[in-house]
mmCIF file of C-alpha atoms and ligand atoms in Angstrom:
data_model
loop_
_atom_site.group_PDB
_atom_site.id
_atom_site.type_symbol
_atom_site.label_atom_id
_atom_site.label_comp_id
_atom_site.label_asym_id
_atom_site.label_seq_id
_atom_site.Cartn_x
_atom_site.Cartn_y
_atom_site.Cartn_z
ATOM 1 C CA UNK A 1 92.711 100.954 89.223
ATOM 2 C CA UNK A 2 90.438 103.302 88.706
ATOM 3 C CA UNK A 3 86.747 102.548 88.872
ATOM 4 C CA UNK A 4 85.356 104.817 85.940
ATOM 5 C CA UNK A 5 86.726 107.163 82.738
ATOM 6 C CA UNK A 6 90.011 106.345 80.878
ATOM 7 C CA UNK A 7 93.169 104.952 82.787
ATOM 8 C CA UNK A 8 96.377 107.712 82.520
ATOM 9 C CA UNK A 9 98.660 107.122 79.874
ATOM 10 C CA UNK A 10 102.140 106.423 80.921
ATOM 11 C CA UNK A 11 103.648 109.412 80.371
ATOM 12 C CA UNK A 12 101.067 110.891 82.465
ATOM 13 C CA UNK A 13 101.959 108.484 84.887
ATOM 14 C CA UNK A 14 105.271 109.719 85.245
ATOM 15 C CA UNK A 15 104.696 113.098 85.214
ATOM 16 C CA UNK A 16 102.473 112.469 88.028
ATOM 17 C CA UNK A 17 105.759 111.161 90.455
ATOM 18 C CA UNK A 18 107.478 113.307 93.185
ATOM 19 C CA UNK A 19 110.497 114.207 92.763
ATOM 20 C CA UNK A 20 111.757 112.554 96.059
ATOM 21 C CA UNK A 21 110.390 109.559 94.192
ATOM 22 C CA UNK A 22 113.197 106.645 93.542
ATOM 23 C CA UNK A 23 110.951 104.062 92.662
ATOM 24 C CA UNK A 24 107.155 104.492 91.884
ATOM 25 C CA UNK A 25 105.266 101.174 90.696
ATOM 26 C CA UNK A 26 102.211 101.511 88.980
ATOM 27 C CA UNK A 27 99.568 98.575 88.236
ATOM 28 C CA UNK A 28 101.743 96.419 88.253
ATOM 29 C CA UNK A 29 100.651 92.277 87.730
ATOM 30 C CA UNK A 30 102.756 89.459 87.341
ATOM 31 C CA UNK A 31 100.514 86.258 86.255
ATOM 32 C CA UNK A 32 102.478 83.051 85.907
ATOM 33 C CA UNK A 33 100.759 81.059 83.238
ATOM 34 C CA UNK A 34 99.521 77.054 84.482
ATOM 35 C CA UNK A 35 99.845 74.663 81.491
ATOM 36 C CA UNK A 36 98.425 71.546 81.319
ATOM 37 C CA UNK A 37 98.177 68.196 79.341
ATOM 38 C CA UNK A 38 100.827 66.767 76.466
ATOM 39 C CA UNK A 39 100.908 70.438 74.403
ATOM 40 C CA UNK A 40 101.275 72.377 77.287
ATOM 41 C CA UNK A 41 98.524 74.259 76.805
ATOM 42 C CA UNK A 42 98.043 77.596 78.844
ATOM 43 C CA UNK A 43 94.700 76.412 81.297
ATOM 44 C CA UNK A 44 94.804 79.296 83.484
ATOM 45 C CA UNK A 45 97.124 81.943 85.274
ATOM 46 C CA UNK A 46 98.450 82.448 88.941
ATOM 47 C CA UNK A 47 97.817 85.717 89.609
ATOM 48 C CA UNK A 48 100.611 86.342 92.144
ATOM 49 C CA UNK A 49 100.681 90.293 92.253
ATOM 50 C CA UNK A 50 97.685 91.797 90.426
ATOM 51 C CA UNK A 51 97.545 94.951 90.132
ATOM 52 C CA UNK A 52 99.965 97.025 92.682
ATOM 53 C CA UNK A 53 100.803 100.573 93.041
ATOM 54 C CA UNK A 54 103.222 102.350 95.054
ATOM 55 C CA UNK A 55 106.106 104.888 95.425
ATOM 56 C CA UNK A 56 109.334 104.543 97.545
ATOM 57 C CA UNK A 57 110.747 107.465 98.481
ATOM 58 C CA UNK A 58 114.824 108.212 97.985
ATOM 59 C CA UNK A 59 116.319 106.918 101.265
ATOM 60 C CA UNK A 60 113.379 105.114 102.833
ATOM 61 C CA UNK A 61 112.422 101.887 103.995
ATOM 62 C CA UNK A 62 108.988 100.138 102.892
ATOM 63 C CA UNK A 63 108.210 97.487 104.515
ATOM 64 C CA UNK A 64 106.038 94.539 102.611
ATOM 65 C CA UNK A 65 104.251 92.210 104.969
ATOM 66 C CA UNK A 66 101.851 89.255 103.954
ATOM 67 C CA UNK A 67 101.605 85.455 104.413
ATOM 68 C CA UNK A 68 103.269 82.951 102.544
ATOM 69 C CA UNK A 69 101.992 83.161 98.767
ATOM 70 C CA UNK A 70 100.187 86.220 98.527
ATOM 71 C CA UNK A 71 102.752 87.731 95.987
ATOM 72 C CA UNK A 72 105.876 89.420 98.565
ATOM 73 C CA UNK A 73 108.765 87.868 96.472
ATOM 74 C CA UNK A 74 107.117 87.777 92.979
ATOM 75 C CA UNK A 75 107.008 91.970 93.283
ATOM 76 C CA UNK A 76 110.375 92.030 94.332
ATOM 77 C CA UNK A 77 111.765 89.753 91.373
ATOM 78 C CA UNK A 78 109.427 91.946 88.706
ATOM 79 C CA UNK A 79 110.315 94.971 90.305
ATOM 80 C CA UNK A 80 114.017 93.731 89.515
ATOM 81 C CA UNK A 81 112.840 92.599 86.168
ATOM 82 C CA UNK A 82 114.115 89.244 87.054
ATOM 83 C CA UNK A 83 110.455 88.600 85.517
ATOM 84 C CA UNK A 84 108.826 90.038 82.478
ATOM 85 C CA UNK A 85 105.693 91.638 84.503
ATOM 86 C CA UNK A 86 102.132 90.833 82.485
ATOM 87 C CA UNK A 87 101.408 94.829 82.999
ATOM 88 C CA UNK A 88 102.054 98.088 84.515
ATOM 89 C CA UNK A 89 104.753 100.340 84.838
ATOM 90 C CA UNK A 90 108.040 100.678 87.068
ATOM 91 C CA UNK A 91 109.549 104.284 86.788
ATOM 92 C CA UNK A 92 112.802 104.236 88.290
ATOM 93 C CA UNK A 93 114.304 107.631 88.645
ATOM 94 C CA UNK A 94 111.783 109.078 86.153
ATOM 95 C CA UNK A 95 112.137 106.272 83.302
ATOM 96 C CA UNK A 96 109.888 103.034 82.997
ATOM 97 C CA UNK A 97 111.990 100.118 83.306
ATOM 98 C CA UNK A 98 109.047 97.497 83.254
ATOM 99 C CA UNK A 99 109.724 96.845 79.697
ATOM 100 C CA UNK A 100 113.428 97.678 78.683
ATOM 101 C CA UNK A 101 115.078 95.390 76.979
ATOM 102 C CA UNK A 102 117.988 93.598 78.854
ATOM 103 C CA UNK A 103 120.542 95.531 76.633
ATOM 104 C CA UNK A 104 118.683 98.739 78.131
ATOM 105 C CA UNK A 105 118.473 97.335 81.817
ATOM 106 C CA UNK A 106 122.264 96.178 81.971
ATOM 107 C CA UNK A 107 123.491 100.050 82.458
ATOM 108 C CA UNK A 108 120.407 101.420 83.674
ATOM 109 C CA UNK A 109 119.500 99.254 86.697
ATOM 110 C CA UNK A 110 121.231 96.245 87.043
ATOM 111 C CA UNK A 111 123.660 98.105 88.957
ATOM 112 C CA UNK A 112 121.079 100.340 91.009
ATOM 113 C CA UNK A 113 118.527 97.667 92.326
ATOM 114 C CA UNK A 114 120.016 94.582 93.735
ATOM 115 C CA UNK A 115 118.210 92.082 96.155
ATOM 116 C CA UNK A 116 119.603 90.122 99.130
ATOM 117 C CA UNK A 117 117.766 86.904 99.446
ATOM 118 C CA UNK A 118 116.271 84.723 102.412
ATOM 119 C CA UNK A 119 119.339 81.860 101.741
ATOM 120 C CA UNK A 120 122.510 84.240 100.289
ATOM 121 C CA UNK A 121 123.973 80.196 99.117
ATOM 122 C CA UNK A 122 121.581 80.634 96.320
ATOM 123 C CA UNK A 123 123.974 83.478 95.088
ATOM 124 C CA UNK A 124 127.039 82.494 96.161
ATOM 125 C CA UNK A 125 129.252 80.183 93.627
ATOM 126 C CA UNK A 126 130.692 77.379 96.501
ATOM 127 C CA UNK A 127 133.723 76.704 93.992
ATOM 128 C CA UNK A 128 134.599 80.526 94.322
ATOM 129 C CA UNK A 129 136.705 82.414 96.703
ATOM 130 C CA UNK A 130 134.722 85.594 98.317
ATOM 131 C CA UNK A 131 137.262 87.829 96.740
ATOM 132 C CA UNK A 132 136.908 85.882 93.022
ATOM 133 C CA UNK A 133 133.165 85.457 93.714
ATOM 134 C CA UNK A 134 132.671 89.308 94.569
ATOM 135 C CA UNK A 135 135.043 90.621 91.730
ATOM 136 C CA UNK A 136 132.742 88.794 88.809
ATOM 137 C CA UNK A 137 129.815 91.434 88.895
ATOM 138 C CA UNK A 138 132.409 94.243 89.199
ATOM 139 C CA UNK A 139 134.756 92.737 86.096
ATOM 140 C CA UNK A 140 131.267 91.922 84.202
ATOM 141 C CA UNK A 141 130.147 95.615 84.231
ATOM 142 C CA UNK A 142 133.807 96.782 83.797
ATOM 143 C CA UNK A 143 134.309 99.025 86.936
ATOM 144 C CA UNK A 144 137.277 99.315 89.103
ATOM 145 C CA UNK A 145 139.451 98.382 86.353
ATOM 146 C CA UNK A 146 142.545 96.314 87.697
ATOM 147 C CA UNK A 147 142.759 93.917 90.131
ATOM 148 C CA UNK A 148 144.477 96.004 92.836
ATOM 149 C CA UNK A 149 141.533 98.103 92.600
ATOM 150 C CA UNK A 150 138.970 95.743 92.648
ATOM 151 C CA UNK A 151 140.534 93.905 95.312
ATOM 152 C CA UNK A 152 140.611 97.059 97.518
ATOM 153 C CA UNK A 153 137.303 97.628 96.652
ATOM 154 C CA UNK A 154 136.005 94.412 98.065
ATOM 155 C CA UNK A 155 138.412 94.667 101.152
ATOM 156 C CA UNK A 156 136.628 97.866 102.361
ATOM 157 C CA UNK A 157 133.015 96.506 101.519
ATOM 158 C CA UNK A 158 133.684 93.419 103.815
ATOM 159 C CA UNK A 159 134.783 95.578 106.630
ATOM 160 C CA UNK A 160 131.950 97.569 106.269
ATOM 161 C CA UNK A 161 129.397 94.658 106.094
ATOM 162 C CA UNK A 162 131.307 93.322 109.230
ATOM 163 C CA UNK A 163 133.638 90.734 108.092
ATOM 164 C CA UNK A 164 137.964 91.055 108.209
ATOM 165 C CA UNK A 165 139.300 92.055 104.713
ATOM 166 C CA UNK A 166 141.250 88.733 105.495
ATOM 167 C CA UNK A 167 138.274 86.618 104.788
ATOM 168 C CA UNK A 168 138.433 87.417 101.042
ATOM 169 C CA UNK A 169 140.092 84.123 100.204
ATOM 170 C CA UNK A 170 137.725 82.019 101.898
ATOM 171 C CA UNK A 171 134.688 79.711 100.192
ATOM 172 C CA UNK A 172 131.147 80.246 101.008
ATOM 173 C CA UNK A 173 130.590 76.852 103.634
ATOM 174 C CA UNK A 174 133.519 78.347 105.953
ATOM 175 C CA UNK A 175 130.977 80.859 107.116
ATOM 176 C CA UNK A 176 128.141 80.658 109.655
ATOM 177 C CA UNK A 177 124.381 81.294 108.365
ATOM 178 C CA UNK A 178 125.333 85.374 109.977
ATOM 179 C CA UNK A 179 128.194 85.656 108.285
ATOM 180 C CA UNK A 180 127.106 84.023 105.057
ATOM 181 C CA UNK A 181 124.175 87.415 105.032
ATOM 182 C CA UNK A 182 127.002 89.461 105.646
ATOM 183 C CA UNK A 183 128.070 88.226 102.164
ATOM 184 C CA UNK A 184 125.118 88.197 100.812
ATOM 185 C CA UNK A 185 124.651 92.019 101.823
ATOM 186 C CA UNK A 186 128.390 92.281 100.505
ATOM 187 C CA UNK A 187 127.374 90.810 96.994
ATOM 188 C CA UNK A 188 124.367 93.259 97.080
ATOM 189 C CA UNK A 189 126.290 95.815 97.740
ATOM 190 C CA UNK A 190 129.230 95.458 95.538
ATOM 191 C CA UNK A 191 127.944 97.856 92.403
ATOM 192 C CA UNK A 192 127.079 100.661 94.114
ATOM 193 C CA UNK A 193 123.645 100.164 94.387
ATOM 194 C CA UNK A 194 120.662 102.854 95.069
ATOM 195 C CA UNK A 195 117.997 100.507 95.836
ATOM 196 C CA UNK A 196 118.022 97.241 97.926
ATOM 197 C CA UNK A 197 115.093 94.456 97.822
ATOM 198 C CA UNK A 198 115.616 92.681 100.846
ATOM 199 C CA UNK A 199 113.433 88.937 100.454
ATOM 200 C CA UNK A 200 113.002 87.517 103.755
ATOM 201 C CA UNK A 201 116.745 88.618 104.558
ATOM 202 C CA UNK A 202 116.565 87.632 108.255
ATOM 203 C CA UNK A 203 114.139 84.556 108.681
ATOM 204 C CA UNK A 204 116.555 82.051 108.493
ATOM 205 C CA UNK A 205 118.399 83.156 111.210
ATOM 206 C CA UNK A 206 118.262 83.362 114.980
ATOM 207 C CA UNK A 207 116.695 85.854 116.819
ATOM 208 C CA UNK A 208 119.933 87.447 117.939
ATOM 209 C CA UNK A 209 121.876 87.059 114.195
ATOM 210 C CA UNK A 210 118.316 88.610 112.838
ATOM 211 C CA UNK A 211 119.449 91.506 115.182
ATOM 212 C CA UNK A 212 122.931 92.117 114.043
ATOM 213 C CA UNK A 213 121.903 92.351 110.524
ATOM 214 C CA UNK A 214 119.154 94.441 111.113
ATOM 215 C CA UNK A 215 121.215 96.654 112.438
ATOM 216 C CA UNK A 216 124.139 96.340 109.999
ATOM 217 C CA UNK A 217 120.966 97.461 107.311
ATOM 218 C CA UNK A 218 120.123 100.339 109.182
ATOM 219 C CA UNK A 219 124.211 101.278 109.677
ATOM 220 C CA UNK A 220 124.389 100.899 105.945
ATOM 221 C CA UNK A 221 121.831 102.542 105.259
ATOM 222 C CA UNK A 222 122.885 105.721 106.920
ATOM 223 C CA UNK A 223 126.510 105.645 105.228
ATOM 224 C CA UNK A 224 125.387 104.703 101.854
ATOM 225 C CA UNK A 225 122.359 106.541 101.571
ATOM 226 C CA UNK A 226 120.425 103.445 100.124
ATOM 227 C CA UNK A 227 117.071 103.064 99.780
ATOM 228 C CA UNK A 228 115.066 99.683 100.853
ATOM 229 C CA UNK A 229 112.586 97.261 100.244
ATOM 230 C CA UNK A 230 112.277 95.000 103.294
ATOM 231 C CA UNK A 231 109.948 91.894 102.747
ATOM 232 C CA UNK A 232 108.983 90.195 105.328
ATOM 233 C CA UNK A 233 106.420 87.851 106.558
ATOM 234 C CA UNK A 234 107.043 88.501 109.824
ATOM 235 C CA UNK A 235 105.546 91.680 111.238
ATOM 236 C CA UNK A 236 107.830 92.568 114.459
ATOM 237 C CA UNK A 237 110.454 92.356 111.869
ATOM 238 C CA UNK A 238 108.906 95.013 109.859
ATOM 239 C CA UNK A 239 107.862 97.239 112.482
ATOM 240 C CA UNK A 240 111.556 97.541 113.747
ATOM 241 C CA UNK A 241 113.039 98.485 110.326
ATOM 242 C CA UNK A 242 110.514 99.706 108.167
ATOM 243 C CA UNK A 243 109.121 104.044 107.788
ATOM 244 C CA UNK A 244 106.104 102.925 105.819
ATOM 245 C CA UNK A 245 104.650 99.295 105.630
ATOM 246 C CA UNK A 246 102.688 97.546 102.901
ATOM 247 C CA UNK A 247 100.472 94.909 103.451
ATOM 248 C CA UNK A 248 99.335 92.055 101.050
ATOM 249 C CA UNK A 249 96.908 90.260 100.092
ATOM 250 C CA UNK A 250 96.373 87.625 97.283
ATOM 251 C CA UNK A 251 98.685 89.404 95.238
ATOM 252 C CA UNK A 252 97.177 92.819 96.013
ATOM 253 C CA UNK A 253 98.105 95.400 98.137
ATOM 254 C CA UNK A 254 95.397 96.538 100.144
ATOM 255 C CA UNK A 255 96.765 98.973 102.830
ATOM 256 C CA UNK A 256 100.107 101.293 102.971
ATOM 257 C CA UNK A 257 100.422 103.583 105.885
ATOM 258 C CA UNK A 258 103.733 105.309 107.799
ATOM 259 C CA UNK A 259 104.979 102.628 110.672
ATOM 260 C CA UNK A 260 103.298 103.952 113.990
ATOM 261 C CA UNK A 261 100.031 104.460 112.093
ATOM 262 C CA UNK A 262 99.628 101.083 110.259
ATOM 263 C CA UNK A 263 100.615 99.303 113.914
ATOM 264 C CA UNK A 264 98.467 101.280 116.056
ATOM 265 C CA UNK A 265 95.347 101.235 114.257
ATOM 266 C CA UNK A 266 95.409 99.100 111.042
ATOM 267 C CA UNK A 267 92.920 100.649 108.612
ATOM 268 C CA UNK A 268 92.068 97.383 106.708
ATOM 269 C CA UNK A 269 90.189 94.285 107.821
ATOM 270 C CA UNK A 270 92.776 92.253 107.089
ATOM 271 C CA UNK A 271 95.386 94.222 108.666
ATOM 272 C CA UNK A 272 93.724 93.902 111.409
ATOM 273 C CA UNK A 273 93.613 90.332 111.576
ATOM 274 C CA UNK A 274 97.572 90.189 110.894
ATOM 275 C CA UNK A 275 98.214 92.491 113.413
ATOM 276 C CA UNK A 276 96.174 90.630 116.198
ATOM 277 C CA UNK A 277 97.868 88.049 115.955
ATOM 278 C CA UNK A 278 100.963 89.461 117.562
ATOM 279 C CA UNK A 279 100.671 90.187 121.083
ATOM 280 C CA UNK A 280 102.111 94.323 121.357
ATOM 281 C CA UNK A 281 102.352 95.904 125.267
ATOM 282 C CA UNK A 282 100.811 99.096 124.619
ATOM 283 C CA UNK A 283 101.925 101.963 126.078
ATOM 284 C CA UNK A 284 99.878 101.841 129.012
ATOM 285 C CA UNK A 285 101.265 98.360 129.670
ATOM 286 C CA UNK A 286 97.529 96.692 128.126
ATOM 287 C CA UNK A 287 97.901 93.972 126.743
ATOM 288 C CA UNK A 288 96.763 95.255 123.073
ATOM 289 C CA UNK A 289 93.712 93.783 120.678
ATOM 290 C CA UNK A 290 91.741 90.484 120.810
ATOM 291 C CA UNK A 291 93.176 87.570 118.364
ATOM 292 C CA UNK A 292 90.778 88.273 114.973
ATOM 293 C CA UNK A 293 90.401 84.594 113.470
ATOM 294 C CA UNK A 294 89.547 84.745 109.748
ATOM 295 C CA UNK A 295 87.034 82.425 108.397
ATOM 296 C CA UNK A 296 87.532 80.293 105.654
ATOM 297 C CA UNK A 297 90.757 79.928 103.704
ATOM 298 C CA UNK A 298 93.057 81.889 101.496
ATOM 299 C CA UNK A 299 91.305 81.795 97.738
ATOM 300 C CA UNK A 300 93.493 80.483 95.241
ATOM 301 C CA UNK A 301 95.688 82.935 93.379
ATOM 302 C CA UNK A 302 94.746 81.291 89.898
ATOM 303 C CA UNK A 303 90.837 82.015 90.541
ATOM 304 C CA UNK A 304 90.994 84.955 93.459
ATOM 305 C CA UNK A 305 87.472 86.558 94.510
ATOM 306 C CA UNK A 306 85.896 88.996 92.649
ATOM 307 C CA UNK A 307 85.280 92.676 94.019
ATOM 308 C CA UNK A 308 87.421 92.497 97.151
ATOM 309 C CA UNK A 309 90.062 89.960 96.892
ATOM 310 C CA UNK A 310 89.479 89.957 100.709
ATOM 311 C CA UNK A 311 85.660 89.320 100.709
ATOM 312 C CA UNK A 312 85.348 85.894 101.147
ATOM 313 C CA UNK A 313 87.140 86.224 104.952
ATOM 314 C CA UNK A 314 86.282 89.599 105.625
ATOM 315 C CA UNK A 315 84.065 89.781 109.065
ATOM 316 C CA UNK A 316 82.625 93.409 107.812
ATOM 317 C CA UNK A 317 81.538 92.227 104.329
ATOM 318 C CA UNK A 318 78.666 94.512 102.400
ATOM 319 C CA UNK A 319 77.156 93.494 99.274
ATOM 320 C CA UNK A 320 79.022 95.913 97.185
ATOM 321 C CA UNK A 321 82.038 94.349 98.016
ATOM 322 C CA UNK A 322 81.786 90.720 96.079
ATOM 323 C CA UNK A 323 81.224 93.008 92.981
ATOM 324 C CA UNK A 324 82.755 95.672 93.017
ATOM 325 C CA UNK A 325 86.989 96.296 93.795
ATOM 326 C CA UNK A 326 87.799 99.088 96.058
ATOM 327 C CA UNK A 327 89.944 101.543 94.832
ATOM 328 C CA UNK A 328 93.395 101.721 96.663
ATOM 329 C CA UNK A 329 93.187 105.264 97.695
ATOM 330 C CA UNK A 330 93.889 107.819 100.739
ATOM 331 C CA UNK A 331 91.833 107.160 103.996
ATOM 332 C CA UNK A 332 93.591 109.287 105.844
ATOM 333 C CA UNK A 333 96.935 111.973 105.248
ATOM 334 C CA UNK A 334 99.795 109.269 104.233
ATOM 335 C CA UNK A 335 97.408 106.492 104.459
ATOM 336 C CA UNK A 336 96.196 104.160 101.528
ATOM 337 C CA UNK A 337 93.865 101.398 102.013
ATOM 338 C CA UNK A 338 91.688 99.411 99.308
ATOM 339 C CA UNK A 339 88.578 98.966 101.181
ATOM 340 C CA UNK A 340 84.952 100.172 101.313
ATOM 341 C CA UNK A 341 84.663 100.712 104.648
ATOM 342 C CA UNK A 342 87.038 104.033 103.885
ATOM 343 C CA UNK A 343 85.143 106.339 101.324
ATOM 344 C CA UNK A 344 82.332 105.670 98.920
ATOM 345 C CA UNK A 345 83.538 104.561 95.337
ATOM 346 C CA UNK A 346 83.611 107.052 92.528
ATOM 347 C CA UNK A 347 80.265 106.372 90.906
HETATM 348 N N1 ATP B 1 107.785 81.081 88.933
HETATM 349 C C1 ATP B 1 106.529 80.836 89.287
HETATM 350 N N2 ATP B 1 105.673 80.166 88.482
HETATM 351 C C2 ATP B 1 104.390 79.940 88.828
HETATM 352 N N3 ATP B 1 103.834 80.367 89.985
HETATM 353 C C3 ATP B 1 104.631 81.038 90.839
HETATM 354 C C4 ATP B 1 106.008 81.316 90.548
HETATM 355 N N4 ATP B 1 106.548 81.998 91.588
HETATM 356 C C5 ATP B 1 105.552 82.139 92.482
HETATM 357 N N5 ATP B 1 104.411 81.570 92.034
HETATM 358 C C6 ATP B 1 103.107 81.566 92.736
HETATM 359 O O1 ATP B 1 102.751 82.921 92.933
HETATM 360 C C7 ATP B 1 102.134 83.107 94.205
HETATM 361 C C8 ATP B 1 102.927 84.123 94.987
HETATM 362 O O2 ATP B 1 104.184 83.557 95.355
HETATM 363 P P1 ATP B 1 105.339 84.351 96.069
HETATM 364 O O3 ATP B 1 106.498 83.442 96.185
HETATM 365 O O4 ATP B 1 105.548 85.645 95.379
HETATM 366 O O5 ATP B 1 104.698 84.619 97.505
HETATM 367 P P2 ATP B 1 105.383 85.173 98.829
HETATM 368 O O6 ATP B 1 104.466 86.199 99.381
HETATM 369 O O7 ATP B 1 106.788 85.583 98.551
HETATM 370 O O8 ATP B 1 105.365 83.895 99.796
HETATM 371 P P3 ATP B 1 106.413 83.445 100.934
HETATM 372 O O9 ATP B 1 106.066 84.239 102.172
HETATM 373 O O10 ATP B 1 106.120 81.996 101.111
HETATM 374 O O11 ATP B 1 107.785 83.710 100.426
HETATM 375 C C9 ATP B 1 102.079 81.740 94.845
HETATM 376 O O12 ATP B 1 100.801 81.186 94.583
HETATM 377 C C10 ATP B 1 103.154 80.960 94.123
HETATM 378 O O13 ATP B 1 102.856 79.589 94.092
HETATM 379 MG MG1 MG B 2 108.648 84.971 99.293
#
């Protein structure tokens, strides 16, 4: 946000974008309201992403690391408007999609942004062949008109996520926990899509199947030309997959840098701490950083800290910061990072 004078107007917003920009999120917040008591009565609100701003670039990967609850998957379903966000603005290719109606969505991004989940059961129908399970979405938006066509549609998208054509009559529980994200990729994939929010993708799986699929993104990525979102909690993950990583915290994001930059010398506090917490052979063969252990615990997302989110952990804490939130701005070329370690605020 910025600290002083009028926020721009949306169409400012927008005119502000690159043109390499596919996706560019602006302030966005999702707050879940917490009702209590016999009427239900609205007593507070989670604030799982407050206030988040970036851009994805048209063929990139962004990688979006945090730990469990500090708003990873909530983005990704309001970025997907599989939520109503509270506020903000999602341009996608140019046009805000953060408030379209559905009837507005259906044709506009439905087809373009599609997520693959952590468990791909959760969008597979267990009474339904792969074939009659990967045709619905493509009869539902009315493309590849006849069956034939459909049919060979899904044939070639199967042997590109991996799997023989001849699979296309089999039900979901005849696959391994691999071959069941090759679906889910498959069902992902089955529209055409521009943009892919990956949730956890990989963490189910062993370290070897994580591997395979990993690589079968990166493959597709390359003939498709797709552009993704890869959330992750888990950094080494990231770092193998990602061009630019995110970092949150409390449903902020407080630090987005290019891959090498971001894992060789993390710009915020808390980045730091992640990162120490994975051991990384340096170059050298040095055995990199000493393990930073954060005081206290993680603040509640339905009353988080004010100023810095990260204040109440943070070992370099001034007093500005329990007052005042740092503006998520450049630190260094390519490098954003809310903290006030990194620039004095605009006042
Ligand atoms: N539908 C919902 N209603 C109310 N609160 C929710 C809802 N979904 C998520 N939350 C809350 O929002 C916060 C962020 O949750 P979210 O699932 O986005 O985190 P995450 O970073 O994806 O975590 P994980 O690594 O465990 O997947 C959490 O406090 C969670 O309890
Ligand atoms: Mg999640």
């Amino acid at each position: 946000m910025n600290g002083i004078g009028t926020a721009p107007s949306p169409e400012e917003l927008r005119d502000g974008l690159r043109s390499d920009t596919l996706l560019g999120v602006r302030n966005l917040k999702m707050h879940f309201p917490i009702k209590a008591g016999v009427l239900q009565r609205v007593v507070g609100h989670v604030k799982a992403v407050d206030d988040v701003s970036f851009d994805v670039k048209k063929g990139e990967t962004i990688g979006i690391v945090g730990e469990s609850g500090c708003g990873k998957s909530t983005m990704g379903r309001s970025i997907i408007r599989l939520y109503e966000p509270t506020a903000g603005e999602i341009f996608y290719n140019g046009t805000d999609i953060a408030k379209l109606p559905e009837r507005e969505l259906r044709p506009l991004i439905r087809r373009k942004i599609q997520m693959v989940f952590q468990d791909p059961n959760a969008s597979l129908n267990p009474r339904k062949s792969l074939g009659s399970a990967l045709s619905e979405p493509l009869r539902s938006h009315g493309l590849y008109g006849n069956k034939q066509e459909r049919q060979g549609h899904i044939e070639e998208l199967l042997d590109l996520v991996g799997l023989h054509p001849s699979v296309i009559n089999n039900y979901p529980h005849e696959f391994s926990g691999g071959q069941r994200q090759r679906i889910g990729i498959a069902r992902a994939l089955v529209l055409d899509p521009e943009l892919v929010i990956a949730d956890e993708a990989v963490s189910a799986l062993d370290v070897s199947v994580q591997a395979q699929i990993i690589n079968l993104l990166e493959d597709l990525q390359e003939k498709l030309g797709l552009t993704y979102i890869f959330i992750s909690h888990d950094l080494s993950v990231v770092r193998h997959i990602a061009d630019r990583v995110g970092v949150m915290y409390l449903g902020n994001l407080v630090e987005l840098s290019d891959k090498e930059s971001l894992y060789e010398e993390p710009l915020h506090p808390y980045t730091q701490a992640l990162l120490s917490a994975i051991p990384v052979i340096k170059k050298d063969g040095a055995q990199q950083r000493e393990r930073i252990v954060l005081k206290g615990d993680l603040p509640s997302p339905s009353s988080p800290p004010q100023g810095c989110v990260f204040h109440t952990r943070c070992p370099y804490k001034m007093p500005m910061c329990e007052t005042v939130v740092p503006e998520f701005r450049e630190a260094a070329p390519g490098r954003q990072v809310a903290c006030h370690l990194y620039g004095e605020p605009p006042f």
